[in-house]
Short mmCIF file of N, CA and C in Angstrom, two decimals:
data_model
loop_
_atom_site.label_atom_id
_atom_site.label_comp_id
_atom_site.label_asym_id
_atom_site.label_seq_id
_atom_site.Cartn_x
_atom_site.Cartn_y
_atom_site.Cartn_z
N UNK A 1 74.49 185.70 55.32
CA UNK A 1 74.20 185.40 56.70
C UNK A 1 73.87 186.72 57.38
N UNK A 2 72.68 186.65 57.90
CA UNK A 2 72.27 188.14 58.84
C UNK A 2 72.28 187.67 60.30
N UNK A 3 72.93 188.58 61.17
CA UNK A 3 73.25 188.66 62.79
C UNK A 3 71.79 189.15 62.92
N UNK A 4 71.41 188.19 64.03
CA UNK A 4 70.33 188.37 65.02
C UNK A 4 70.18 189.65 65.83
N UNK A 5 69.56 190.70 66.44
CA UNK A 5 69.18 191.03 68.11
C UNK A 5 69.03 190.11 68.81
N UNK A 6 68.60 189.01 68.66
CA UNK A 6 68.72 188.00 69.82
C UNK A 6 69.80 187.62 70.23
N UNK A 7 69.60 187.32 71.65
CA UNK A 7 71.16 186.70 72.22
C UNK A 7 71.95 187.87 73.36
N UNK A 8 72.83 187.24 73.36
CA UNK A 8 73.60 187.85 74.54
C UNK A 8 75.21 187.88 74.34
N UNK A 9 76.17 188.48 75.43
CA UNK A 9 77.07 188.16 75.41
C UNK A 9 78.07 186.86 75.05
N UNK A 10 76.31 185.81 75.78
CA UNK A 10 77.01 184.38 75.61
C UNK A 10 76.41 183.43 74.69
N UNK A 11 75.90 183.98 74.02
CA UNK A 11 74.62 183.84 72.86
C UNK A 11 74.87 184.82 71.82
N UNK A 12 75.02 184.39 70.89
CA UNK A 12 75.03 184.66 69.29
C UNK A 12 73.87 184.36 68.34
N UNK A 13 73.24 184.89 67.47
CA UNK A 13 72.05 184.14 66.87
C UNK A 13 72.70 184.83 65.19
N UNK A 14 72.74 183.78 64.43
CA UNK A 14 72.70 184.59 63.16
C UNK A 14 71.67 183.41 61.70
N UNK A 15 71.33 184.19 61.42
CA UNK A 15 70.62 183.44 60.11
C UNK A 15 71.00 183.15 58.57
N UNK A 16 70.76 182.28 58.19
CA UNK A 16 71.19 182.07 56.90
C UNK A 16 70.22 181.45 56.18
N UNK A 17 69.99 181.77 54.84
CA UNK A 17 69.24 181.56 53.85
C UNK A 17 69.60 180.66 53.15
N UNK A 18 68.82 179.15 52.73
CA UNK A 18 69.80 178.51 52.08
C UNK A 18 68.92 177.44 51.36
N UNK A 19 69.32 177.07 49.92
CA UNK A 19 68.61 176.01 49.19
C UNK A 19 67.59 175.30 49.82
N UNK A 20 67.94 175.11 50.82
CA UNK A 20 66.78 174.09 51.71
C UNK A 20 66.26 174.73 52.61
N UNK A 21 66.02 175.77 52.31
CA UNK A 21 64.93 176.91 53.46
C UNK A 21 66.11 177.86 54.35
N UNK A 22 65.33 178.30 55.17
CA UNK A 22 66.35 179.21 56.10
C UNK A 22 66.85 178.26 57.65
N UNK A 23 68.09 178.28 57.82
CA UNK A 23 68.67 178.21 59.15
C UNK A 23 68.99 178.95 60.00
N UNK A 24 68.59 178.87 61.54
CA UNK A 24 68.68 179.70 62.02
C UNK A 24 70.05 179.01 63.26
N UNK A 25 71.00 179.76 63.44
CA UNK A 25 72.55 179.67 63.73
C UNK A 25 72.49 179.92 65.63
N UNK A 26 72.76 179.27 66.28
CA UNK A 26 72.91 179.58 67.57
C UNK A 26 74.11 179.50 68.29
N UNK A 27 75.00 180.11 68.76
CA UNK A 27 76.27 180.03 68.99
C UNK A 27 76.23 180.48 70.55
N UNK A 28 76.83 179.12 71.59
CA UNK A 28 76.62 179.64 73.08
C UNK A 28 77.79 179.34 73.12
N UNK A 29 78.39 180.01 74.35
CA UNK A 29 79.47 179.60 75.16
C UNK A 29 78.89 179.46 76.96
N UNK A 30 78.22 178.97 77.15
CA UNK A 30 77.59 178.85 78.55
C UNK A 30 78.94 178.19 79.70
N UNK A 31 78.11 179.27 80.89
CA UNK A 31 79.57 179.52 82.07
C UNK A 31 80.04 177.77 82.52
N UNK A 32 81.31 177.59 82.53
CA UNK A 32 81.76 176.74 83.07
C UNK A 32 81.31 176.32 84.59
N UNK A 33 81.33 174.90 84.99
CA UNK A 33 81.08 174.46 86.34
C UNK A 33 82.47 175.11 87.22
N UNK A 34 82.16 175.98 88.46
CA UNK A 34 82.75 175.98 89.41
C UNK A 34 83.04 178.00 89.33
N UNK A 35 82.51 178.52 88.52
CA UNK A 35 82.37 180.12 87.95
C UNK A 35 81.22 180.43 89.36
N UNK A 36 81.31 181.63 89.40
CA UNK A 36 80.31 182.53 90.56
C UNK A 36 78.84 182.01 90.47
N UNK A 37 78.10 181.34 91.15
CA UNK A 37 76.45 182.00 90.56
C UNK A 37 76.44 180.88 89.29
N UNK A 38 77.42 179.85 89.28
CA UNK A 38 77.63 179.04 87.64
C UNK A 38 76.02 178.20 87.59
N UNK A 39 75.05 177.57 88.88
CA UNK A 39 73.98 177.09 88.39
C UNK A 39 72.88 177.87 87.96
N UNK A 40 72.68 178.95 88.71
CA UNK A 40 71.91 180.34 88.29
C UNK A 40 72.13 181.09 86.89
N UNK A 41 73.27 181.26 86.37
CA UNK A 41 73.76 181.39 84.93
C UNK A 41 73.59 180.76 84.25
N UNK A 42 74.40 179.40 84.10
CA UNK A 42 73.92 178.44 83.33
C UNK A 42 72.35 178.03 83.46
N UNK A 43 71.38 178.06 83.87
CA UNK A 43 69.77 177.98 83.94
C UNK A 43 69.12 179.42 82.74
N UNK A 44 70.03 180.23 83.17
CA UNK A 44 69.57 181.83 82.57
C UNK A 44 70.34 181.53 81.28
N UNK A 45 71.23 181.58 81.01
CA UNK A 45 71.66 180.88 79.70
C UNK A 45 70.63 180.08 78.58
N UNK A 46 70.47 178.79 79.49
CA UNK A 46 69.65 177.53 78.77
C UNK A 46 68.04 178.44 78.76
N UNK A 47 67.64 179.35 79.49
CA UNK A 47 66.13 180.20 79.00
C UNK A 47 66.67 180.66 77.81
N UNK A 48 67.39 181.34 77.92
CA UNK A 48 67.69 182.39 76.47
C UNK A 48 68.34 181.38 75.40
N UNK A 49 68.45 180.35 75.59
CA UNK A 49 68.57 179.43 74.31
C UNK A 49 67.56 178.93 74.11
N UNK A 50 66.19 178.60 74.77
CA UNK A 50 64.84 178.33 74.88
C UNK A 50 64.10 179.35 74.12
N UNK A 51 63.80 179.98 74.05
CA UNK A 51 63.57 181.60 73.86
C UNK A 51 64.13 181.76 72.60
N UNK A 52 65.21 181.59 72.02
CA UNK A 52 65.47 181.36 70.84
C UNK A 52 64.74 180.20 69.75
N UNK A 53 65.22 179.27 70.37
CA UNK A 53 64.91 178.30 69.98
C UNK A 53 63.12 177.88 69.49
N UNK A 54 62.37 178.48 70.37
CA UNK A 54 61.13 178.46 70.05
C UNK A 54 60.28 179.92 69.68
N UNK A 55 61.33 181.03 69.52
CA UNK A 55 60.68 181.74 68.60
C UNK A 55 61.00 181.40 66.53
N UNK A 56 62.06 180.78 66.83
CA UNK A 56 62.57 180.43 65.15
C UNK A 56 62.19 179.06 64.73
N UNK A 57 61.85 178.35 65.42
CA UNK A 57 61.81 176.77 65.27
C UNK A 57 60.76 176.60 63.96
N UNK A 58 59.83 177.04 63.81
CA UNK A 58 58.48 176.45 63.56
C UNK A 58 58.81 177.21 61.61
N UNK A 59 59.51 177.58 61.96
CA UNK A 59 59.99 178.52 59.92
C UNK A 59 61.54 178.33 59.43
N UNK A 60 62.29 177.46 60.46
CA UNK A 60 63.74 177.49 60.28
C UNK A 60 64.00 176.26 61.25
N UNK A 61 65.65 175.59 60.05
CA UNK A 61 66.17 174.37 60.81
C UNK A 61 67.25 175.33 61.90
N UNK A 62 67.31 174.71 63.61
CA UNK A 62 68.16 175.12 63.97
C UNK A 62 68.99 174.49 64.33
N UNK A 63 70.36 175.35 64.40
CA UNK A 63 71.80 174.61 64.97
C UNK A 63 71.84 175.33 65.90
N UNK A 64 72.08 174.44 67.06
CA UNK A 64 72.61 174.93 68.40
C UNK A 64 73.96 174.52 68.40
N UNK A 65 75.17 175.10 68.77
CA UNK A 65 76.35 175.18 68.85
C UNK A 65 77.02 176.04 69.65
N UNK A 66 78.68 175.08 69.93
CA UNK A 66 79.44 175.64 71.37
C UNK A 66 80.04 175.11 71.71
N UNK A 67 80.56 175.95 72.89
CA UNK A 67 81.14 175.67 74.40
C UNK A 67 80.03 175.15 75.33
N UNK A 68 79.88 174.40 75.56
CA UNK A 68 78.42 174.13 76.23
C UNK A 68 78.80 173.67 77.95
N UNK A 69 80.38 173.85 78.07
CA UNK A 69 80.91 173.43 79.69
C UNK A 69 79.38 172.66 80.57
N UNK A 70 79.20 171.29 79.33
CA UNK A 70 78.57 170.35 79.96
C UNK A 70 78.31 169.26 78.86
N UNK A 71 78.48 168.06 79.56
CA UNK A 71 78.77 166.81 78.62
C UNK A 71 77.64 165.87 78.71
N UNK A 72 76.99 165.52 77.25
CA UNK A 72 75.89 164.70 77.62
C UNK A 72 76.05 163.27 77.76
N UNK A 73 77.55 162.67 77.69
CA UNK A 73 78.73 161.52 78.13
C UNK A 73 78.85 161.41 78.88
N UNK A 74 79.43 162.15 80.06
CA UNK A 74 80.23 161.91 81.03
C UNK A 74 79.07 160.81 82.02
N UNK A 75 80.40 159.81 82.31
CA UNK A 75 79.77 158.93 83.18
C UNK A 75 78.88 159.33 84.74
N UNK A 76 80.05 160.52 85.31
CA UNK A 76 79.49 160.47 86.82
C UNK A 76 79.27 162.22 86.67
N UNK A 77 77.70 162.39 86.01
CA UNK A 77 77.53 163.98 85.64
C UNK A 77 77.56 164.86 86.47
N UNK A 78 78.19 166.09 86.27
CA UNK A 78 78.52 167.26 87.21
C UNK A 78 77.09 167.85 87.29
N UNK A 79 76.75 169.73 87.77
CA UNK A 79 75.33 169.73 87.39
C UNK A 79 75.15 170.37 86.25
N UNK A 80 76.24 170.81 85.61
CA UNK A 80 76.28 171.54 84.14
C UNK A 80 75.85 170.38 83.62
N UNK A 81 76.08 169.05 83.68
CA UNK A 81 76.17 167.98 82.65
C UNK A 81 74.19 167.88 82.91
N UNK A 82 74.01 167.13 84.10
CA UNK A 82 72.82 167.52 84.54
C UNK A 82 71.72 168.20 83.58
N UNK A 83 71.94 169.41 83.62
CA UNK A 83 71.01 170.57 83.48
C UNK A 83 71.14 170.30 81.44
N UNK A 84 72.48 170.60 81.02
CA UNK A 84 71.46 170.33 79.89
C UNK A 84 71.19 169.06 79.22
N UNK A 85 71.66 167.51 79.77
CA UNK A 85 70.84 166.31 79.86
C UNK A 85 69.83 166.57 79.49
N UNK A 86 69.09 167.81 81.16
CA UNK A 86 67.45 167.99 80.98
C UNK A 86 66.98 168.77 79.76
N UNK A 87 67.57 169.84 79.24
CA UNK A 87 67.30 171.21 78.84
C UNK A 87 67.28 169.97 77.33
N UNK A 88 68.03 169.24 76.85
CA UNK A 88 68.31 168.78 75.73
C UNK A 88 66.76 167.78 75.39
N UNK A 89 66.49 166.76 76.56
CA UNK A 89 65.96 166.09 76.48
C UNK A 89 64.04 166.81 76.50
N UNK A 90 64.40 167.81 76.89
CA UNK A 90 63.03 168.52 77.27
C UNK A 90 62.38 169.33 75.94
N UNK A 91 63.70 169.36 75.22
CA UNK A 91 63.39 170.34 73.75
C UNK A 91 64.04 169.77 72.67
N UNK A 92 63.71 168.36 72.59
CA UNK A 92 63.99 167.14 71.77
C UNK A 92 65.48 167.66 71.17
N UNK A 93 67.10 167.98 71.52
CA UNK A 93 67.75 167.88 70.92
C UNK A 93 68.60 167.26 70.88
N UNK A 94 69.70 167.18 69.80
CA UNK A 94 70.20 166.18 70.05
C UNK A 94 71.41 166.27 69.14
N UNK A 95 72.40 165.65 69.94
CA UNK A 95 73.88 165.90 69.19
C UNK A 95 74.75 165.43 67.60
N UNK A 96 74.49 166.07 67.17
CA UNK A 96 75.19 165.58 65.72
C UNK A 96 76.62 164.80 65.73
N UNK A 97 77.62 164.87 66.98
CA UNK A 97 78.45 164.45 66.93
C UNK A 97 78.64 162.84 66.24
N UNK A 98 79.50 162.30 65.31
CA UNK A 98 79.33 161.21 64.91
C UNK A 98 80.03 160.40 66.40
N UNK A 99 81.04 161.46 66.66
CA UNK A 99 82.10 160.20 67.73
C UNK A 99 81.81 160.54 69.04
N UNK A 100 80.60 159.76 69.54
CA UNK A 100 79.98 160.84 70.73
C UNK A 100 80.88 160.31 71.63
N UNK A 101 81.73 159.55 72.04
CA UNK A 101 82.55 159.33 72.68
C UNK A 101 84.04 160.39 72.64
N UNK A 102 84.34 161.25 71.89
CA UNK A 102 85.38 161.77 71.26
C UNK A 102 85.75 162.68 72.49
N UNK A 103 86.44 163.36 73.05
CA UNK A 103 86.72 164.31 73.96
C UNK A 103 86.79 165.50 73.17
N UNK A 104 86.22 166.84 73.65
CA UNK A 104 86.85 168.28 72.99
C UNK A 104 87.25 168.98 73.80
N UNK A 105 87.45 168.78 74.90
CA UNK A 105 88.06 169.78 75.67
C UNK A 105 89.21 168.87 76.83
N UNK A 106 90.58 169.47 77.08
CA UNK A 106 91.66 168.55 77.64
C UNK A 106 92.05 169.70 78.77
N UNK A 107 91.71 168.93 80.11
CA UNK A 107 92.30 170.22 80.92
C UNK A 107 93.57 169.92 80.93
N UNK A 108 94.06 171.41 81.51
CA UNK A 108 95.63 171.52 81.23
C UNK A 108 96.29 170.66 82.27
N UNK A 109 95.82 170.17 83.43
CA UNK A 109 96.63 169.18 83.91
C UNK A 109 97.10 168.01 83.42
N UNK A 110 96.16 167.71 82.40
CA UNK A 110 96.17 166.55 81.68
C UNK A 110 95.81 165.22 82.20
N UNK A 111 95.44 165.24 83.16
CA UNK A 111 94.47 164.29 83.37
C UNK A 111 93.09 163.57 83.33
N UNK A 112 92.40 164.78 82.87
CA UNK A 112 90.93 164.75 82.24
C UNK A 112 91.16 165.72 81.38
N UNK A 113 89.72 164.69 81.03
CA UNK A 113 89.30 165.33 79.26
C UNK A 113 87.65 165.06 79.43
N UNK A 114 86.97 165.98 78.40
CA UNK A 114 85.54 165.22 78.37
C UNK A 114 84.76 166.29 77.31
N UNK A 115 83.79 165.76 76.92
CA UNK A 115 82.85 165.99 75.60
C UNK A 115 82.12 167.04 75.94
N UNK A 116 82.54 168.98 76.10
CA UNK A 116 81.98 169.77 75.98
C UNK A 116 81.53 170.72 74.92
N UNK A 117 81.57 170.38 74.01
CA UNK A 117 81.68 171.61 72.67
C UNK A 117 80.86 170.31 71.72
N UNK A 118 79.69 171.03 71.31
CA UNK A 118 78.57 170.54 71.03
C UNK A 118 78.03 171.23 69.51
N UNK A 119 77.61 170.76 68.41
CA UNK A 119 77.14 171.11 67.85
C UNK A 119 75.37 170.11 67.94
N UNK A 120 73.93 170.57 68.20
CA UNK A 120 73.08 169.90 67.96
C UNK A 120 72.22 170.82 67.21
N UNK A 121 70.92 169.93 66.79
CA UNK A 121 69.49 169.97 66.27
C UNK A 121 68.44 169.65 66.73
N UNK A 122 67.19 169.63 66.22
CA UNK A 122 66.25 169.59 67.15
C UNK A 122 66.04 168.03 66.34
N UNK A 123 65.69 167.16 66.98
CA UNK A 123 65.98 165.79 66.77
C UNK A 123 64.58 165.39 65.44
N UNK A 124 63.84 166.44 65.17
CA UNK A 124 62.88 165.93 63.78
C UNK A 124 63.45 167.10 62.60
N UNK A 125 64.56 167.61 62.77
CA UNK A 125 65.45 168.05 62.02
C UNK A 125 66.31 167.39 61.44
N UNK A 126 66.67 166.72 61.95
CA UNK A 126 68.19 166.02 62.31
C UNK A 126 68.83 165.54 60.76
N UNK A 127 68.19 165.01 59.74
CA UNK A 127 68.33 164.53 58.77
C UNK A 127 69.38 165.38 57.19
N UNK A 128 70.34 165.00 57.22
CA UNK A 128 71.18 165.63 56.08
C UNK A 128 71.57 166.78 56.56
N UNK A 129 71.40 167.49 57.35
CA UNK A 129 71.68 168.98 57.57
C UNK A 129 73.16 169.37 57.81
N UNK A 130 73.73 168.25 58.33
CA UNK A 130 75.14 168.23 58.71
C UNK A 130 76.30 167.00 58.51
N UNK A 131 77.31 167.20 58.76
CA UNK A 131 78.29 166.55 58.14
C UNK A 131 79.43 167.20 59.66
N UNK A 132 79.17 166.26 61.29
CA UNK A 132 80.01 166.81 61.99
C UNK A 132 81.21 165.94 62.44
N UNK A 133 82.29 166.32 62.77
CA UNK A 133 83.42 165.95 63.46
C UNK A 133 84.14 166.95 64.37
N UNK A 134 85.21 165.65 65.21
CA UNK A 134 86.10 166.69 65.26
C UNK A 134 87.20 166.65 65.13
N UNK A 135 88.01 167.44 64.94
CA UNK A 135 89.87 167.64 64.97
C UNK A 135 90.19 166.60 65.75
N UNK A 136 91.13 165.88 66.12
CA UNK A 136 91.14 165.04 67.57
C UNK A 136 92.90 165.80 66.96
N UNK A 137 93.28 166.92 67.92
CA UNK A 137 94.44 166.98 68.42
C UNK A 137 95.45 167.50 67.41
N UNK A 138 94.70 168.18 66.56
CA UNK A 138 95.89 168.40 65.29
C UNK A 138 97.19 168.63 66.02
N UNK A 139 98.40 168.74 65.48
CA UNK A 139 99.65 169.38 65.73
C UNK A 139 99.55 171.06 66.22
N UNK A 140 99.00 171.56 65.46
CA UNK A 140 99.07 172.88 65.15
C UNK A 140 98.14 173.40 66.41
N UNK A 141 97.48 172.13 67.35
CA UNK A 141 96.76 173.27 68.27
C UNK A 141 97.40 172.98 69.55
N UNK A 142 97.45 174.05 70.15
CA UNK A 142 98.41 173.95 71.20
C UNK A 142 96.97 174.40 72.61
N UNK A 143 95.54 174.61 72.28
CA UNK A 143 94.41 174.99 73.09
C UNK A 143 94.00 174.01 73.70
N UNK A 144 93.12 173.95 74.87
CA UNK A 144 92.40 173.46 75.75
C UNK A 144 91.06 172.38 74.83
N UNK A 145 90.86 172.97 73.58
CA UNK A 145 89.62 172.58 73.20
C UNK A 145 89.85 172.07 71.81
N UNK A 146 89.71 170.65 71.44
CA UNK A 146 89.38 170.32 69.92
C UNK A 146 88.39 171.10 69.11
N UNK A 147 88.68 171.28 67.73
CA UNK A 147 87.77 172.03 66.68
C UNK A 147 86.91 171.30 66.87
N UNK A 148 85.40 171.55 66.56
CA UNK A 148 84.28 170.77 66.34
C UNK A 148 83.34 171.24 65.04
N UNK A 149 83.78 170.39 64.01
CA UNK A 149 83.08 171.35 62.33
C UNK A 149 82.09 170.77 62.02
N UNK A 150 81.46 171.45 61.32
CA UNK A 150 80.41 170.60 60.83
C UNK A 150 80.47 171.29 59.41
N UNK A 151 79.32 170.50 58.27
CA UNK A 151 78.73 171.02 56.99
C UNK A 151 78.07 171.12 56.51
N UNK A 152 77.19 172.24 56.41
CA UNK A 152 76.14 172.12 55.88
C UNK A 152 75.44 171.36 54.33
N UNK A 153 75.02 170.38 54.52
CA UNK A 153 74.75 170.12 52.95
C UNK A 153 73.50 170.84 51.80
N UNK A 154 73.08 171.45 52.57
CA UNK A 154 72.04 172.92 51.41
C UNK A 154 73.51 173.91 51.12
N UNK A 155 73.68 174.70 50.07
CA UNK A 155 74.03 175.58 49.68
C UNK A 155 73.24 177.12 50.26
N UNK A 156 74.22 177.78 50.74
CA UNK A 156 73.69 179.39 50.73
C UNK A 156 72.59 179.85 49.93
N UNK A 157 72.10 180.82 50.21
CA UNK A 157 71.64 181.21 48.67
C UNK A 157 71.55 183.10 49.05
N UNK A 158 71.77 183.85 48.01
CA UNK A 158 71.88 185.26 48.25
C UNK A 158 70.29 185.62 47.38
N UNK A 159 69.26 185.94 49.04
CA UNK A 159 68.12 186.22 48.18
C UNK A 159 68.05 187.70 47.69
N UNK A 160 68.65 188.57 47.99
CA UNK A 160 68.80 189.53 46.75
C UNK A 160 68.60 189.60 45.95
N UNK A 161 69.28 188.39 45.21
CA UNK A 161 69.70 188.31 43.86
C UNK A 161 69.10 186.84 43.41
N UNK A 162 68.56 186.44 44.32
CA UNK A 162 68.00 184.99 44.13
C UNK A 162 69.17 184.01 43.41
N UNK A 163 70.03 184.16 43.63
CA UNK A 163 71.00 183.30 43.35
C UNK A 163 72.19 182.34 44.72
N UNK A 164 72.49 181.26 44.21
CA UNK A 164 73.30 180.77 44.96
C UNK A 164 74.84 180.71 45.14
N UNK A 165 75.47 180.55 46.46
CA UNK A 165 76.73 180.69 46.60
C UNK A 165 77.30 180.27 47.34
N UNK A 166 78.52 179.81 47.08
CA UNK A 166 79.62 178.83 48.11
C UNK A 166 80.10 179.74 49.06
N UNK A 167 79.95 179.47 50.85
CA UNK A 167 80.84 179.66 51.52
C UNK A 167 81.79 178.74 51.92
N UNK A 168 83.31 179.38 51.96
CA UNK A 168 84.18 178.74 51.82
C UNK A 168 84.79 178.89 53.57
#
């Protein structure tokens, strides 16, 4: 796996080489609703995931993945939810989640919960690439946010050496 220059603080880009061509890895944590400046950020955010997204698209499958502090569920949408509704629907993607109903994030009051932490694809991707869920609540987590995993079904491959390899 090789780390990108692309990206930001809140943006990660890394690549991986793998049996079934190369993937290219996108990792956001975009600002929560009710943060300074949060619609102006989050807009500047969703460019620089744009910007990613369509310089790698056209030679590589991508995963967009995260904190995405916006739910493409929620019944009565905030404007985080809003914005990437649009941003999703505008750059065909689309959520791998099997349990799109599932909650990943529980505020600490405990009275709400709702579907922010996102793994997607670009929706003529979409096919075999993944294997996602999530944790719903292990014991062992005592955080704000359910795991959200996924699996890749291509194998790595180390072109160096032109050979293949399990990450574990």
């Amino acid at each position: 796996m090789d780390e990108s220059h692309d990206g930001s603080t809140r943006t990660l880009v890394n690549h991986l080489s793998t049996t079934n061509g190369p993937v290219t890895i996108i990792n956001s944590y975009l600002p929560a609703d009710g943060t300074h400046d949060k619609e102006a950020d989050y807009e500047s955010n969703l460019d620089e995931v744009y910007e990613i997204i369509s310089k790698y698209k056209q030679n590589s499958t991508i995963i967009w993945m995260g904190d995405m502090n916006g739910s493409l569920t929620r019944i009565k949408p905030n404007k985080n939810d809003k914005l990437l509704r649009r941003f999703c629907e505008e750059n065909n993607l689309t959520s791998m989640l099997a349990q799109e109903s599932t909650p990943t994030f529980y505020h600490f009051n405990g009275q709400a919960t709702s579907q922010i932490d996102h793994i997607m694809t670009l929706q003529y991707q979409e096919p075999s690439i993944l294997n996602v869920q999530v944790n719903v609540r292990p014991p062992a987590n005592t955080g704000s946010h359910d795991v959200v995993h996924a699996r890749l079904t291509a194998q790595p491959t180390d072109q160096r050496h032109n050979k293949t390899k399990s990450i574990v």
